[in-house]
PDB file of C-alpha atoms in Angstrom:
ATOM      1  CA  MET A 881     105.622  98.908 121.788  1.00 52.00           C
ATOM      2  CA  THR A 882     108.521 101.245 122.616  1.00 67.00           C
ATOM      3  CA  HIS A 883     106.447 104.301 121.680  1.00 73.00           C
ATOM      4  CA  PHE A 884     103.607 103.090 123.902  1.00 74.00           C
ATOM      5  CA  LEU A 885     105.900 102.610 126.889  1.00 81.00           C
ATOM      6  CA  TRP A 886     107.506 106.008 126.446  1.00 82.00           C
ATOM      7  CA  THR A 887     104.120 107.772 126.345  1.00 84.00           C
ATOM      8  CA  GLN A 888     103.080 106.027 129.571  1.00 85.00           C
ATOM      9  CA  VAL A 889     106.363 106.754 131.354  1.00 88.00           C
ATOM     10  CA  ILE A 890     106.274 110.442 130.394  1.00 88.00           C
ATOM     11  CA  LEU A 891     102.612 110.677 131.430  1.00 87.00           C
ATOM     12  CA  LEU A 892     103.393 109.168 134.859  1.00 88.00           C
ATOM     13  CA  LEU A 893     106.307 111.578 135.382  1.00 91.00           C
ATOM     14  CA  VAL A 894     104.084 114.520 134.382  1.00 89.00           C
ATOM     15  CA  VAL A 895     101.397 113.430 136.854  1.00 88.00           C
ATOM     16  CA  LEU A 896     103.840 112.952 139.729  1.00 89.00           C
ATOM     17  CA  GLY A 897     105.555 116.250 139.021  1.00 90.00           C
ATOM     18  CA  SER A 898     102.228 118.077 138.815  1.00 87.00           C
ATOM     19  CA  VAL A 899     101.065 116.607 142.132  1.00 87.00           C
ATOM     20  CA  ALA A 900     104.270 117.885 143.727  1.00 88.00           C
ATOM     21  CA  LEU A 901     103.779 121.316 142.142  1.00 87.00           C
ATOM     22  CA  GLY A 902     100.143 121.552 143.219  1.00 82.00           C
ATOM     23  CA  THR A 903     101.041 120.551 146.766  1.00 82.00           C
ATOM     24  CA  ALA A 904     103.812 123.160 146.880  1.00 83.00           C
ATOM     25  CA  LEU A 905     101.419 125.851 145.659  1.00 78.00           C
ATOM     26  CA  HIS A 906      98.896 124.829 148.320  1.00 73.00           C
ATOM     27  CA  ARG A 907     101.473 125.180 151.094  1.00 76.00           C
ATOM     28  CA  HIS A 908     102.634 128.522 149.730  1.00 73.00           C
ATOM     29  CA  PHE A 909      99.169 130.055 149.648  1.00 69.00           C
ATOM     30  CA  ASP A 910      98.256 128.544 152.999  1.00 65.00           C
ATOM     31  CA  ARG A 911     101.225 130.280 154.577  1.00 61.00           C
ATOM     32  CA  ARG A 912     100.301 133.610 153.027  1.00 58.00           C
ATOM     33  CA  ALA A 913      96.563 133.267 153.840  1.00 54.00           C
ATOM     34  CA  THR A 914      95.796 136.453 151.969  1.00 53.00           C
ATOM     35  CA  ASP A 915      92.621 137.689 150.323  1.00 50.00           C
ATOM     36  CA  ASP A 916      94.273 136.826 146.989  1.00 51.00           C
ATOM     37  CA  ALA A 917      94.446 133.186 148.060  1.00 50.00           C
ATOM     38  CA  ARG A 918      90.725 133.126 148.892  1.00 52.00           C
ATOM     39  CA  LEU A 919      89.877 134.732 145.556  1.00 46.00           C
ATOM     40  CA  LEU A 920      92.026 132.161 143.768  1.00 52.00           C
ATOM     41  CA  ASP A 921      90.229 129.399 145.678  1.00 53.00           C
ATOM     42  CA  THR A 922      86.819 130.491 144.374  1.00 54.00           C
ATOM     43  CA  GLY A 923      87.932 130.716 140.738  1.00 58.00           C
ATOM     44  CA  VAL A 924      89.982 127.573 140.474  1.00 67.00           C
ATOM     45  CA  GLY A 925      86.914 125.406 139.793  1.00 68.00           C
ATOM     46  CA  SER A 926      86.149 127.208 136.529  1.00 70.00           C
ATOM     47  CA  LEU A 927      89.777 127.020 135.488  1.00 75.00           C
ATOM     48  CA  LEU A 928      89.872 123.311 136.304  1.00 75.00           C
ATOM     49  CA  ALA A 929      86.794 122.672 134.159  1.00 77.00           C
ATOM     50  CA  TYR A 930      88.337 124.588 131.245  1.00 78.00           C
ATOM     51  CA  VAL A 931      91.634 122.679 131.364  1.00 80.00           C
ATOM     52  CA  ALA A 932      89.892 119.299 131.763  1.00 81.00           C
ATOM     53  CA  GLY A 933      87.706 120.060 128.746  1.00 81.00           C
ATOM     54  CA  SER A 934      90.751 121.062 126.712  1.00 81.00           C
ATOM     55  CA  VAL A 935      92.543 117.803 127.540  1.00 82.00           C
ATOM     56  CA  ALA A 936      89.482 115.717 126.623  1.00 83.00           C
ATOM     57  CA  PHE A 937      88.926 117.612 123.354  1.00 85.00           C
ATOM     58  CA  LEU A 938      92.559 117.382 122.262  1.00 83.00           C
ATOM     59  CA  ILE A 939      92.956 113.666 123.000  1.00 84.00           C
ATOM     60  CA  GLY A 940      89.561 112.891 121.450  1.00 84.00           C
ATOM     61  CA  LEU A 941      90.453 114.805 118.287  1.00 83.00           C
ATOM     62  CA  MET A 942      93.791 113.025 117.912  1.00 82.00           C
ATOM     63  CA  LEU A 943      92.143 109.652 118.556  1.00 82.00           C
ATOM     64  CA  ALA A 944      89.557 110.383 115.859  1.00 84.00           C
ATOM     65  CA  PHE A 945      92.349 111.157 113.356  1.00 81.00           C
ATOM     66  CA  ALA A 946      94.228 107.962 114.310  1.00 77.00           C
ATOM     67  CA  VAL A 947      91.100 105.796 113.931  1.00 81.00           C
ATOM     68  CA  GLU A 948      90.443 107.379 110.535  1.00 82.00           C
ATOM     69  CA  GLN A 949      93.992 106.508 109.466  1.00 78.00           C
ATOM     70  CA  TYR A 950      93.504 102.914 110.598  1.00 79.00           C
ATOM     71  CA  THR A 951      90.145 102.699 108.814  1.00 83.00           C
ATOM     72  CA  GLU A 952      91.669 103.948 105.558  1.00 83.00           C
ATOM     73  CA  ALA A 953      94.359 101.250 105.766  1.00 80.00           C
ATOM     74  CA  SER A 954      91.660  98.607 106.350  1.00 83.00           C
ATOM     75  CA  ASP A 955      89.608  99.916 103.405  1.00 88.00           C
ATOM     76  CA  THR A 956      92.653  99.600 101.173  1.00 87.00           C
ATOM     77  CA  VAL A 957      92.847  95.879 101.993  1.00 88.00           C
ATOM     78  CA  ARG A 958      89.254  95.454 100.818  1.00 91.00           C
ATOM     79  CA  GLU A 959      90.151  97.234  97.584  1.00 93.00           C
ATOM     80  CA  GLN A 960      93.106  94.860  97.205  1.00 91.00           C
ATOM     81  CA  ALA A 961      90.745  91.905  97.546  1.00 92.00           C
ATOM     82  CA  LEU A 962      88.534  93.327  94.775  1.00 93.00           C
ATOM     83  CA  ALA A 963      91.599  93.767  92.538  1.00 92.00           C
ATOM     84  CA  VAL A 964      92.600  90.105  93.083  1.00 92.00           C
ATOM     85  CA  ALA A 965      89.073  88.954  92.250  1.00 92.00           C
ATOM     86  CA  ALA A 966      88.992  91.108  89.115  1.00 91.00           C
ATOM     87  CA  ALA A 967      92.366  89.792  87.915  1.00 90.00           C
ATOM     88  CA  PHE A 968      91.320  86.190  88.493  1.00 90.00           C
ATOM     89  CA  ASP A 969      87.952  86.629  86.767  1.00 88.00           C
ATOM     90  CA  ASP A 970      89.612  88.298  83.766  1.00 87.00           C
ATOM     91  CA  THR A 971      91.707  85.175  83.149  1.00 88.00           C
ATOM     92  CA  TRP A 972      88.629  83.597  81.524  1.00 85.00           C
ATOM     93  CA  GLU A 973      89.423  85.641  78.423  1.00 86.00           C
ATOM     94  CA  LEU A 974      92.999  84.330  78.113  1.00 86.00           C
ATOM     95  CA  PRO A 975      94.031  81.502  75.771  1.00 88.00           C
ATOM     96  CA  ASP A 976      93.432  78.075  77.332  1.00 86.00           C
ATOM     97  CA  THR A 977      97.118  77.285  77.703  1.00 88.00           C
ATOM     98  CA  SER A 978      97.731  80.535  79.613  1.00 88.00           C
ATOM     99  CA  VAL A 979      94.892  80.333  82.112  1.00 87.00           C
ATOM    100  CA  GLU A 980      96.474  77.914  84.601  1.00 90.00           C
ATOM    101  CA  PRO A 981      99.980  79.447  84.846  1.00 90.00           C
ATOM    102  CA  VAL A 982      98.556  82.962  85.205  1.00 90.00           C
ATOM    103  CA  ARG A 983      96.012  81.894  87.825  1.00 90.00           C
ATOM    104  CA  ARG A 984      98.679  79.982  89.687  1.00 92.00           C
ATOM    105  CA  ASP A 985     100.876  83.066  89.973  1.00 90.00           C
ATOM    106  CA  ILE A 986      97.923  85.215  91.110  1.00 91.00           C
ATOM    107  CA  ILE A 987      97.075  82.681  93.817  1.00 91.00           C
ATOM    108  CA  CYS A 988     100.645  82.366  95.093  1.00 91.00           C
ATOM    109  CA  LEU A 989     101.189  86.118  94.977  1.00 89.00           C
ATOM    110  CA  THR A 990      98.050  86.692  97.038  1.00 90.00           C
ATOM    111  CA  ARG A 991      99.018  83.981  99.518  1.00 90.00           C
ATOM    112  CA  SER A 992     102.393  85.652  99.946  1.00 87.00           C
ATOM    113  CA  LEU A 993     100.709  89.005 100.547  1.00 85.00           C
ATOM    114  CA  ILE A 994      98.534  87.443 103.232  1.00 84.00           C
ATOM    115  CA  GLU A 995     101.228  85.405 104.953  1.00 81.00           C
ATOM    116  CA  ASP A 996     104.282  87.643 104.588  1.00 75.00           C
ATOM    117  CA  SER A 997     103.155  91.251 104.192  1.00 72.00           C
ATOM    118  CA  PHE A 998     100.667  91.353 107.063  1.00 69.00           C
ATOM    119  CA  THR A 999     103.051  90.051 109.716  1.00 58.00           C
ATOM    120  CA  THR A1000     105.004  92.069 112.261  1.00 46.00           C
ATOM    121  CA  ASP A1001     108.630  91.717 113.238  1.00 45.00           C
ATOM    122  CA  GLY A1002     108.524  92.586 116.906  1.00 37.00           C
ATOM    123  CA  GLY A1003     107.150  96.085 116.623  1.00 36.00           C
ATOM    124  CA  SER A1004     109.087  97.846 113.876  1.00 37.00           C
ATOM    125  CA  LEU A1005     107.140  99.270 110.966  1.00 41.00           C
ATOM    126  CA  ALA A1006     107.534  97.274 107.761  1.00 48.00           C
ATOM    127  CA  LEU A1007     107.213  99.898 105.053  1.00 49.00           C
ATOM    128  CA  THR A1008     108.601  97.674 102.302  1.00 55.00           C
ATOM    129  CA  THR A1009     107.053  94.604 100.712  1.00 65.00           C
ATOM    130  CA  HIS A1010     108.327  91.241 102.007  1.00 75.00           C
ATOM    131  CA  PRO A1011     111.152  89.702  99.867  1.00 79.00           C
ATOM    132  CA  ASN A1012     109.042  86.629  99.102  1.00 82.00           C
ATOM    133  CA  THR A1013     106.173  88.823  97.890  1.00 83.00           C
ATOM    134  CA  GLN A1014     108.585  90.810  95.749  1.00 84.00           C
ATOM    135  CA  ALA A1015     109.840  87.540  94.255  1.00 86.00           C
ATOM    136  CA  TRP A1016     106.291  86.503  93.414  1.00 87.00           C
ATOM    137  CA  TRP A1017     105.654  89.880  91.766  1.00 87.00           C
ATOM    138  CA  ARG A1018     108.680  89.281  89.546  1.00 89.00           C
ATOM    139  CA  ALA A1019     107.585  85.707  88.805  1.00 89.00           C
ATOM    140  CA  THR A1020     104.090  86.901  87.859  1.00 89.00           C
ATOM    141  CA  ILE A1021     105.469  89.554  85.522  1.00 88.00           C
ATOM    142  CA  ALA A1022     107.781  86.974  83.941  1.00 90.00           C
ATOM    143  CA  THR A1023     104.826  84.633  83.346  1.00 88.00           C
ATOM    144  CA  PHE A1024     102.869  87.455  81.714  1.00 86.00           C
ATOM    145  CA  THR A1025     105.820  88.318  79.498  1.00 87.00           C
ATOM    146  CA  VAL A1026     106.210  84.722  78.304  1.00 89.00           C
ATOM    147  CA  GLU A1027     102.509  84.011  77.805  1.00 88.00           C
ATOM    148  CA  SER A1028     101.698  87.309  76.091  1.00 86.00           C
ATOM    149  CA  ALA A1029     104.660  86.835  73.715  1.00 88.00           C
ATOM    150  CA  ALA A1030     103.339  83.363  72.867  1.00 88.00           C
ATOM    151  CA  HIS A1031      99.823  84.721  72.177  1.00 88.00           C
ATOM    152  CA  PRO A1032     100.151  88.208  70.670  1.00 87.00           C
ATOM    153  CA  GLU A1033      96.579  88.009  69.386  1.00 88.00           C
ATOM    154  CA  ALA A1034      95.329  88.083  73.012  1.00 86.00           C
ATOM    155  CA  MET A1035      97.402  91.071  74.099  1.00 88.00           C
ATOM    156  CA  GLY A1036      94.296  93.041  75.095  1.00 88.00           C
ATOM    157  CA  GLU A1037      93.097  90.245  77.402  1.00 87.00           C
ATOM    158  CA  PHE A1038      96.526  89.987  79.030  1.00 87.00           C
ATOM    159  CA  GLU A1039      96.577  93.746  79.574  1.00 88.00           C
ATOM    160  CA  ALA A1040      93.181  93.600  81.323  1.00 89.00           C
ATOM    161  CA  VAL A1041      94.497  91.049  83.841  1.00 88.00           C
ATOM    162  CA  PHE A1042      97.773  92.915  84.263  1.00 87.00           C
ATOM    163  CA  ASP A1043      95.936  96.204  84.902  1.00 90.00           C
ATOM    164  CA  SER A1044      94.148  94.610  87.864  1.00 89.00           C
ATOM    165  CA  LEU A1045      97.458  93.288  89.220  1.00 87.00           C
ATOM    166  CA  GLU A1046      99.080  96.695  88.759  1.00 88.00           C
ATOM    167  CA  GLU A1047      96.215  98.182  90.770  1.00 90.00           C
ATOM    168  CA  LEU A1048      96.859  95.543  93.442  1.00 88.00           C
ATOM    169  CA  SER A1049     100.517  96.615  93.589  1.00 86.00           C
ATOM    170  CA  GLN A1050      99.603 100.286  93.959  1.00 88.00           C
ATOM    171  CA  LEU A1051      97.074  99.488  96.673  1.00 88.00           C
ATOM    172  CA  GLU A1052      99.719  97.513  98.560  1.00 84.00           C
ATOM    173  CA  GLN A1053     101.927 100.611  98.657  1.00 83.00           C
ATOM    174  CA  GLN A1054      98.971 102.720  99.778  1.00 83.00           C
ATOM    175  CA  ARG A1055      98.243 100.277 102.589  1.00 80.00           C
ATOM    176  CA  LEU A1056     101.841 100.360 103.764  1.00 76.00           C
ATOM    177  CA  LEU A1057     101.962 104.149 103.732  1.00 76.00           C
ATOM    178  CA  ARG A1058      98.557 104.597 105.346  1.00 72.00           C
ATOM    179  CA  SER A1059      99.567 102.233 108.111  1.00 64.00           C
ATOM    180  CA  PHE A1060     102.387 104.585 109.049  1.00 65.00           C
ATOM    181  CA  ASN A1061     101.170 107.538 111.080  1.00 62.00           C
ATOM    182  CA  GLU A1062     103.503 109.462 113.338  1.00 66.00           C
ATOM    183  CA  LEU A1063     101.808 112.149 115.420  1.00 70.00           C
ATOM    184  CA  PRO A1064     103.786 115.428 115.517  1.00 75.00           C
ATOM    185  CA  GLY A1065     105.846 116.036 118.623  1.00 78.00           C
ATOM    186  CA  VAL A1066     104.039 119.309 119.302  1.00 83.00           C
ATOM    187  CA  VAL A1067     100.781 117.368 119.763  1.00 81.00           C
ATOM    188  CA  TRP A1068     102.320 115.234 122.501  1.00 83.00           C
ATOM    189  CA  PHE A1069     103.832 118.357 124.105  1.00 87.00           C
ATOM    190  CA  VAL A1070     100.436 120.086 124.263  1.00 86.00           C
ATOM    191  CA  ILE A1071      98.752 116.950 125.654  1.00 87.00           C
ATOM    192  CA  TYR A1072     101.343 116.631 128.418  1.00 90.00           C
ATOM    193  CA  LEU A1073     101.209 120.372 129.109  1.00 89.00           C
ATOM    194  CA  CYS A1074      97.426 120.267 129.528  1.00 87.00           C
ATOM    195  CA  MET A1075      97.718 117.200 131.766  1.00 89.00           C
ATOM    196  CA  ALA A1076     100.282 118.990 133.920  1.00 90.00           C
ATOM    197  CA  ALA A1077      97.961 121.970 134.313  1.00 88.00           C
ATOM    198  CA  LEU A1078      94.967 119.719 135.082  1.00 87.00           C
ATOM    199  CA  VAL A1079      96.692 117.641 137.777  1.00 88.00           C
ATOM    200  CA  THR A1080      98.326 120.724 139.298  1.00 88.00           C
ATOM    201  CA  LEU A1081      94.933 122.390 139.638  1.00 84.00           C
ATOM    202  CA  GLN A1082      93.436 119.205 141.098  1.00 84.00           C
ATOM    203  CA  SER A1083      96.198 119.014 143.693  1.00 84.00           C
ATOM    204  CA  PHE A1084      95.788 122.698 144.533  1.00 81.00           C
ATOM    205  CA  SER A1085      91.984 122.815 144.749  1.00 78.00           C
ATOM    206  CA  LEU A1086      91.511 119.508 146.595  1.00 78.00           C
ATOM    207  CA  ARG A1087      94.369 119.997 149.043  1.00 73.00           C
ATOM    208  CA  ARG A1088      92.081 119.822 152.113  1.00 76.00           C
ATOM    209  CA  GLN A1089      90.331 116.640 150.916  1.00 82.00           C
ATOM    210  CA  PRO A1090      93.084 113.996 150.646  1.00 82.00           C
ATOM    211  CA  VAL A1091      90.816 111.054 149.744  1.00 85.00           C
ATOM    212  CA  LEU A1092      89.041 112.962 146.981  1.00 83.00           C
ATOM    213  CA  HIS A1093      92.368 114.382 145.820  1.00 82.00           C
ATOM    214  CA  THR A1094      94.013 110.956 145.530  1.00 86.00           C
ATOM    215  CA  THR A1095      90.970 109.409 143.819  1.00 89.00           C
ATOM    216  CA  SER A1096      90.712 112.287 141.354  1.00 86.00           C
ATOM    217  CA  VAL A1097      94.385 112.198 140.375  1.00 88.00           C
ATOM    218  CA  VAL A1098      94.549 108.400 140.084  1.00 90.00           C
ATOM    219  CA  PHE A1099      91.448 108.137 137.893  1.00 90.00           C
ATOM    220  CA  THR A1100      92.564 111.063 135.739  1.00 88.00           C
ATOM    221  CA  TRP A1101      95.885 109.301 135.194  1.00 89.00           C
ATOM    222  CA  LEU A1102      94.264 105.924 134.426  1.00 90.00           C
ATOM    223  CA  VAL A1103      91.748 107.331 131.942  1.00 89.00           C
ATOM    224  CA  THR A1104      94.385 109.420 130.187  1.00 88.00           C
ATOM    225  CA  ALA A1105      96.804 106.477 130.065  1.00 89.00           C
ATOM    226  CA  GLY A1106      94.097 104.367 128.417  1.00 87.00           C
ATOM    227  CA  LEU A1107      93.285 107.069 125.869  1.00 85.00           C
ATOM    228  CA  LEU A1108      96.943 107.608 125.000  1.00 85.00           C
ATOM    229  CA  GLY A1109      97.431 103.841 124.696  1.00 83.00           C
ATOM    230  CA  ALA A1110      94.516 103.626 122.262  1.00 81.00           C
ATOM    231  CA  LEU A1111      95.899 106.621 120.373  1.00 81.00           C
ATOM    232  CA  VAL A1112      99.293 104.928 119.909  1.00 79.00           C
ATOM    233  CA  ALA A1113      97.676 101.589 118.993  1.00 76.00           C
ATOM    234  CA  PHE A1114      95.493 103.078 116.256  1.00 74.00           C
ATOM    235  CA  ALA A1115      98.299 105.288 114.993  1.00 69.00           C
ATOM    236  CA  GLU A1116     100.669 102.309 114.562  1.00 65.00           C
ATOM    237  CA  PRO A1117      98.659  99.421 113.026  1.00 59.00           C
ATOM    238  CA  PHE A1118     101.824  97.457 112.151  1.00 56.00           C
ATOM    239  CA  SER A1119     103.296  97.453 115.633  1.00 53.00           C
ATOM    240  CA  THR A1120     103.062  94.475 117.985  1.00 53.00           C
ATOM    241  CA  PHE A1121     100.958  96.583 120.345  1.00 53.00           C
ATOM    242  CA  GLY A1122      98.897  98.185 117.591  1.00 54.00           C
ATOM    243  CA  PHE A1123      95.592  97.041 116.140  1.00 61.00           C
ATOM    244  CA  ALA A1124      96.849  94.975 113.195  1.00 67.00           C
ATOM    245  CA  VAL A1125      95.256  95.644 109.807  1.00 74.00           C
ATOM    246  CA  SER A1126      93.581  92.338 108.932  1.00 78.00           C
ATOM    247  CA  SER A1127      94.114  90.361 105.734  1.00 83.00           C
ATOM    248  CA  ALA A1128      90.647  88.763 106.108  1.00 87.00           C
ATOM    249  CA  PRO A1129      89.214  90.293 102.868  1.00 90.00           C
ATOM    250  CA  LEU A1130      92.033  88.751 100.808  1.00 90.00           C
ATOM    251  CA  GLU A1131      91.558  85.407 102.541  1.00 91.00           C
ATOM    252  CA  ALA A1132      87.803  85.539 101.872  1.00 92.00           C
ATOM    253  CA  VAL A1133      88.381  86.212  98.159  1.00 92.00           C
ATOM    254  CA  LEU A1134      90.764  83.266  97.839  1.00 91.00           C
ATOM    255  CA  GLU A1135      88.258  81.026  99.609  1.00 92.00           C
ATOM    256  CA  ARG A1136      85.481  82.103  97.235  1.00 91.00           C
ATOM    257  CA  LEU A1137      87.644  81.663  94.143  1.00 90.00           C
ATOM    258  CA  GLN A1138      88.802  78.217  95.231  1.00 90.00           C
ATOM    259  CA  ALA A1139      85.189  77.131  95.725  1.00 89.00           C
ATOM    260  CA  ASP A1140      84.168  78.501  92.305  1.00 86.00           C
ATOM    261  CA  PHE A1141      87.235  77.409  90.339  1.00 86.00           C
ATOM    262  CA  PRO A1142      88.719  74.254  91.921  1.00 87.00           C
ATOM    263  CA  GLY A1143      91.717  72.550  90.374  1.00 85.00           C
ATOM    264  CA  ALA A1144      95.428  71.899  90.542  1.00 87.00           C
ATOM    265  CA  VAL A1145      96.234  75.618  90.607  1.00 87.00           C
ATOM    266  CA  TRP A1146      95.275  75.584  94.317  1.00 90.00           C
ATOM    267  CA  LEU A1147      98.036  73.198  95.352  1.00 89.00           C
ATOM    268  CA  PRO A1148     100.368  74.565  98.088  1.00 87.00           C
ATOM    269  CA  CYS A1149     102.727  77.304  96.917  1.00 85.00           C
ATOM    270  CA  GLN A1150     106.457  77.190  97.541  1.00 79.00           C
ATOM    271  CA  GLY A1151     107.839  80.423  98.899  1.00 71.00           C
ATOM    272  CA  LEU A1152     110.403  81.795  96.499  1.00 65.00           C
ATOM    273  CA  ASP A1153     112.575  82.601  99.502  1.00 56.00           C
ATOM    274  CA  GLY A1154     112.657  78.890 100.379  1.00 51.00           C
ATOM    275  CA  ALA A1155     109.735  78.694 102.833  1.00 49.00           C
ATOM    276  CA  ALA A1156     106.450  77.009 101.986  1.00 47.00           C
ATOM    277  CA  LEU A1157     103.315  79.165 101.973  1.00 50.00           C
ATOM    278  CA  ALA A1158     100.058  78.130 103.591  1.00 47.00           C
ATOM    279  CA  ASN A1159      97.200  76.779 101.449  1.00 47.00           C
TER     280      ASN A1159
END
């Protein structure tokens, strides 16, 4: 949210400063009233169109990159859901006594991912896995160690399940990293520079039409503020203001698995950090 506010404040200051600069230029050339001023008047329309097009292209390009980053983070969640489903389905090959404890850990681990790792903490970016989820990772590994040691003849089956969980862990890191996207400072500088040029030219060329001048500047500011807001929101999916990456694919997989494989393994999980997890 802080980043969003700063972009809007800087944009407003740029617009106000550019209006003042354009007005000053208008007064200067009006006082001179030279042939150069009339020549500048006839060519300013083409220059205005060029600058406006540059602003639109630059913001549109950055917005496209930010949306792509957000989409990649969302796609990673779907891949995580497939990894959970694969791990759960592979438990059919485990010894009977190992099926329930392994499934139980997979369920609780996934619930912790959904409930703990997709939440925000007031706008800061959470680039590390939640402590409760980390605890469930350790508990799951411990269960695998115990069960595989008790059934060495089924080591291959245990490895198949563990490979899917290892993929889930790697995808979780990918999601966290893909959800972090900081646009370079030079991009913001160029955007604000182009906006300054655009509003200055508007103020200069529309100086004798105050209503049109005010309408043009206000709508240019509003549209640009909206585009920059969307740019920040897509670039920061974990922020309070940002478009949050949804855990819906993981929730859908758990719902499907519970319907297909009902039993005591679906009882509520206790958070290993002391808080109860949702069903």
